[in-house]
Coordinates of C-alpha atoms in Angstrom, one line a residue:
Chain A
M1 CA 104.8 88.7 110.3
W2 CA 106.8 91.0 108.0
T3 CA 109.4 93.5 109.1
K4 CA 109.9 95.0 105.7
R5 CA 107.9 95.0 102.4
P6 CA 108.6 92.0 100.3
R7 CA 109.9 92.7 96.8
N8 CA 107.8 90.2 95.1
V9 CA 104.1 89.0 95.6
V10 CA 103.1 85.6 94.3
Y11 CA 99.4 84.9 94.0
Y12 CA 99.0 81.2 93.7
C13 CA 96.2 78.6 93.1
Y14 CA 95.8 75.1 91.7
G15 CA 96.7 75.7 88.1
S16 CA 97.7 79.5 87.7
A17 CA 94.6 79.7 85.4
H18 CA 91.8 81.4 87.4
S19 CA 92.0 82.8 91.0
S20 CA 95.7 83.7 90.8
V21 CA 95.4 85.3 87.3
V22 CA 92.4 87.3 88.1
A23 CA 93.9 88.5 91.6
A24 CA 97.1 89.6 89.9
A25 CA 95.0 91.4 87.2
I26 CA 93.1 93.3 90.0
H27 CA 96.4 94.0 91.9
L28 CA 98.0 95.5 88.8
G29 CA 94.9 97.5 87.8
V30 CA 94.3 95.4 84.5
L31 CA 90.9 94.5 86.0
P32 CA 88.8 97.1 87.6
D33 CA 88.2 97.2 91.5
N34 CA 85.2 99.6 91.4
R35 CA 82.9 97.4 89.2
V36 CA 82.4 93.8 88.0
P37 CA 84.4 93.3 84.7
T38 CA 82.7 92.2 81.6
P39 CA 83.2 88.6 80.4
T40 CA 85.3 90.0 77.5
E41 CA 87.7 91.8 79.9
I42 CA 88.1 88.6 81.9
L43 CA 88.7 86.5 78.8
S44 CA 91.2 89.1 77.5
L45 CA 93.6 88.3 80.4
D46 CA 96.6 86.5 78.9
D47 CA 96.3 83.2 80.9
F48 CA 92.8 83.1 82.2
D49 CA 91.6 79.5 81.8
R50 CA 94.7 78.8 79.6
T51 CA 97.4 77.3 81.6
S52 CA 97.7 73.6 81.0
T53 CA 98.9 70.9 83.4
P54 CA 102.7 70.6 82.2
F55 CA 103.1 74.3 83.2
I56 CA 101.8 74.0 86.8
G57 CA 104.7 75.1 88.9
T58 CA 106.0 77.8 86.4
L59 CA 106.2 81.2 87.7
Y60 CA 104.7 84.0 85.6
C61 CA 105.6 87.6 86.0
R62 CA 102.6 89.8 85.5
G63 CA 104.1 93.1 86.1
R64 CA 105.2 95.7 88.8
D65 CA 102.8 97.5 91.0
E66 CA 102.7 101.1 92.2
L67 CA 104.7 100.1 95.2
G68 CA 107.5 98.6 93.1
C69 CA 106.6 95.0 93.9
R70 CA 106.9 92.6 91.1
V71 CA 103.5 90.5 90.9
Y72 CA 103.5 87.0 89.7
T73 CA 101.1 84.0 89.5
L74 CA 101.9 80.4 90.3
G75 CA 100.1 77.1 90.0
V76 CA 101.1 74.8 92.8
G77 CA 98.9 71.7 92.1
G78 CA 97.5 69.4 94.8
E79 CA 100.2 69.8 97.6
P80 CA 100.3 73.7 98.1
A81 CA 102.0 73.6 101.5
L82 CA 104.8 71.4 100.1
V83 CA 105.3 73.4 96.9
V84 CA 105.3 76.8 98.8
E85 CA 107.8 75.5 101.2
S86 CA 110.0 74.3 98.3
F87 CA 109.7 77.5 96.5
L88 CA 110.9 79.5 99.6
S89 CA 113.6 77.0 100.4
M90 CA 115.0 77.2 96.8
V91 CA 115.0 81.1 97.2
E92 CA 117.2 80.6 100.2
A93 CA 119.4 78.1 98.5
C94 CA 120.0 80.6 95.7
G95 CA 121.3 83.0 98.5
D96 CA 118.3 85.3 98.9
S97 CA 115.9 85.7 101.9
R98 CA 112.5 84.1 102.1
S99 CA 111.1 87.5 103.0
A100 CA 111.8 88.7 99.5
F101 CA 108.7 86.8 98.5
W102 CA 105.1 86.7 99.8
L103 CA 103.1 83.9 98.5
V104 CA 99.4 84.4 98.8
D105 CA 96.7 81.7 98.4
A106 CA 94.1 83.0 96.0
L107 CA 92.1 79.8 95.5
P108 CA 89.9 80.2 98.7
H109 CA 88.6 83.4 97.3
L110 CA 87.3 81.9 94.1
S111 CA 83.7 80.8 94.0
P112 CA 82.9 77.1 93.9
I113 CA 81.1 77.7 90.6
A114 CA 84.3 79.1 89.0
K115 CA 86.3 76.2 90.3
V116 CA 83.9 73.8 88.8
G117 CA 84.0 75.7 85.4
G118 CA 87.8 75.7 85.6
M119 CA 88.0 72.0 86.2
L120 CA 85.7 71.2 83.4
S121 CA 87.9 73.3 81.0
R122 CA 91.3 72.4 82.3
R123 CA 91.0 68.9 83.5
F124 CA 88.2 67.5 81.3
G125 CA 88.8 69.5 78.2
M126 CA 85.3 70.9 78.0
V127 CA 86.7 74.3 77.3
G128 CA 83.5 75.9 75.7
V129 CA 81.1 75.2 78.7
G130 CA 83.8 75.3 81.3
R131 CA 85.3 78.6 80.5
R132 CA 81.8 80.1 80.4
I133 CA 81.0 78.8 83.8
A134 CA 84.4 80.0 85.2
V135 CA 83.9 83.4 83.9
W136 CA 80.4 83.5 85.4
G137 CA 81.8 82.3 88.7
V138 CA 84.5 84.9 88.8
R139 CA 82.0 87.7 88.1
H140 CA 79.6 86.2 90.7
R141 CA 82.1 86.6 93.5
Y142 CA 84.2 89.4 92.1
A143 CA 83.7 91.8 95.0
H144 CA 85.2 89.1 97.3
L145 CA 88.3 88.8 95.1
V146 CA 88.6 92.6 95.1
R147 CA 88.4 92.7 98.9
F148 CA 91.1 90.0 99.2
V149 CA 93.5 91.9 96.8
H150 CA 92.8 95.2 98.7
E151 CA 93.7 93.4 101.9
V152 CA 97.2 92.3 100.3
K153 CA 97.9 95.8 99.0
A154 CA 97.0 97.4 102.5
T155 CA 99.3 95.0 104.1
L156 CA 102.1 95.8 101.7
R157 CA 101.5 99.6 102.1
Q158 CA 102.0 99.4 105.8
L159 CA 105.3 97.7 105.7
P160 CA 108.6 99.8 105.5
V161 CA 110.7 99.5 102.4
Chain B
M1 CA 127.4 73.6 91.3
N2 CA 124.8 72.1 93.7
R3 CA 123.4 68.5 94.1
L4 CA 119.9 68.0 95.4
Y5 CA 118.7 64.7 96.6
C6 CA 114.9 64.1 96.2
D7 CA 112.6 61.7 98.0
A8 CA 109.0 61.1 97.2
A9 CA 108.4 59.4 100.6
D10 CA 109.4 60.7 104.0
G11 CA 112.8 62.1 103.3
R12 CA 114.8 59.3 105.0
L13 CA 116.4 58.0 101.8
A14 CA 117.2 61.4 100.5
R15 CA 118.7 62.6 103.8
A16 CA 120.8 59.4 104.2
A17 CA 122.1 59.8 100.5
A18 CA 122.9 63.4 101.0
W19 CA 124.7 62.6 104.3
R20 CA 126.7 59.8 102.7
D21 CA 127.7 62.1 100.0
V22 CA 129.1 64.7 102.3
H23 CA 130.3 62.8 105.4
G24 CA 130.9 59.3 104.0
P25 CA 129.2 56.1 104.9
E26 CA 130.4 56.1 108.6
V27 CA 128.4 59.0 109.7
S28 CA 124.6 58.5 110.2
P29 CA 122.3 61.6 109.8
P30 CA 120.8 63.1 113.0
D31 CA 117.1 62.7 113.7
E32 CA 115.4 65.8 112.5
T33 CA 112.0 66.9 111.9
V34 CA 111.0 66.7 108.2
I35 CA 109.1 69.6 106.9
P36 CA 107.6 68.6 103.6
G37 CA 109.2 70.5 100.7
R38 CA 111.9 72.1 102.7
I39 CA 115.4 71.9 101.0
V40 CA 117.9 71.1 103.6
Y41 CA 121.6 72.0 103.3
V42 CA 124.0 69.3 104.5
G43 CA 127.4 70.5 103.4
R44 CA 130.0 70.2 100.6
N45 CA 131.0 67.0 99.1
A46 CA 134.4 65.9 97.8
K47 CA 133.7 67.3 94.4
G48 CA 132.9 70.8 96.0
Q49 CA 129.2 70.6 95.5
S50 CA 126.8 72.0 97.8
V51 CA 124.7 69.1 98.8
Y52 CA 121.0 69.4 99.8
W53 CA 118.0 67.1 100.2
T54 CA 114.3 67.4 100.1
T55 CA 111.0 65.6 100.0
V56 CA 108.9 66.1 96.8
G57 CA 105.7 64.1 97.7
R58 CA 103.6 63.6 94.7
S59 CA 104.7 67.0 93.2
R60 CA 108.0 66.1 91.5
R61 CA 107.1 67.5 88.1
V62 CA 105.5 70.6 89.6
L63 CA 108.6 71.2 91.8
E64 CA 110.9 70.9 88.7
N65 CA 109.0 73.8 87.1
V66 CA 109.1 75.8 90.4
W67 CA 112.9 75.3 90.8
I68 CA 113.6 76.3 87.2
S69 CA 111.4 79.4 87.7
V70 CA 113.3 80.3 90.9
W71 CA 116.7 79.6 89.3
A72 CA 116.0 81.9 86.4
L73 CA 115.4 84.8 88.9
Y74 CA 118.9 84.3 90.2
G75 CA 120.7 83.7 87.0
Q76 CA 120.8 79.9 87.6
T77 CA 119.8 77.0 85.4
L78 CA 119.6 73.2 85.5
A79 CA 123.3 73.3 84.6
N80 CA 123.9 74.6 88.2
W81 CA 121.9 71.9 89.9
E82 CA 122.2 68.1 89.8
I83 CA 118.9 66.5 90.7
L84 CA 118.9 63.1 92.0
D85 CA 115.8 61.0 92.9
V86 CA 117.0 58.6 95.5
D87 CA 114.9 55.8 94.3
E88 CA 116.7 55.9 90.9
T89 CA 120.1 56.3 92.6
P90 CA 122.2 53.2 93.0
A91 CA 123.2 52.7 96.6

């Protein structure tokens, strides 16, 4: 699929508030990959359960990993394929190559419980209960998220610079 | 400067408007497969603008944030792009 390592990795999900934020944090070592983080550790992430609807589509740079790749999060809303294509097309229109970016879908790696919690908090404004459920959901399936990020990083490592 | 025609439907209106802008009313756009979200380059218009068209589905506001984010990575802003929604553009 790739002939050389992309310079940028973008974890995307519906609203850039849960799965993409947690995946990027694992990728960058902000959250641990050898144990389940505490609720406080998850809630201390800058954007966890905080991005609001008007900011869906805004790209957030989270840092640079040990391979030199910039790591971003992005909310794509309800038409992910269209938004991802538009993102990469615009990169091309700006004179760069699509292969400069790897956009990775983080949403399937979030537990359904966390999705419900996120929806209660972000869509219905029930922040107190929704956020607690989202944290619980992330912790419940955290090992799965770690495996997903490890696969992304393993792919990056295999690619020549 | 760039000009981007947007179409919330199947892309036919945006493509026709972009082709008209670049080639004039006599030339019809060729049939081509529309890939949702793809930004297609048509050419330069009389003003020297690079003209593109795209489909935006129900994600127009999301895409505006996406484009602004991407432009920022390449030193561009909304000042470099004229966005025209074809359903709001007079024929």
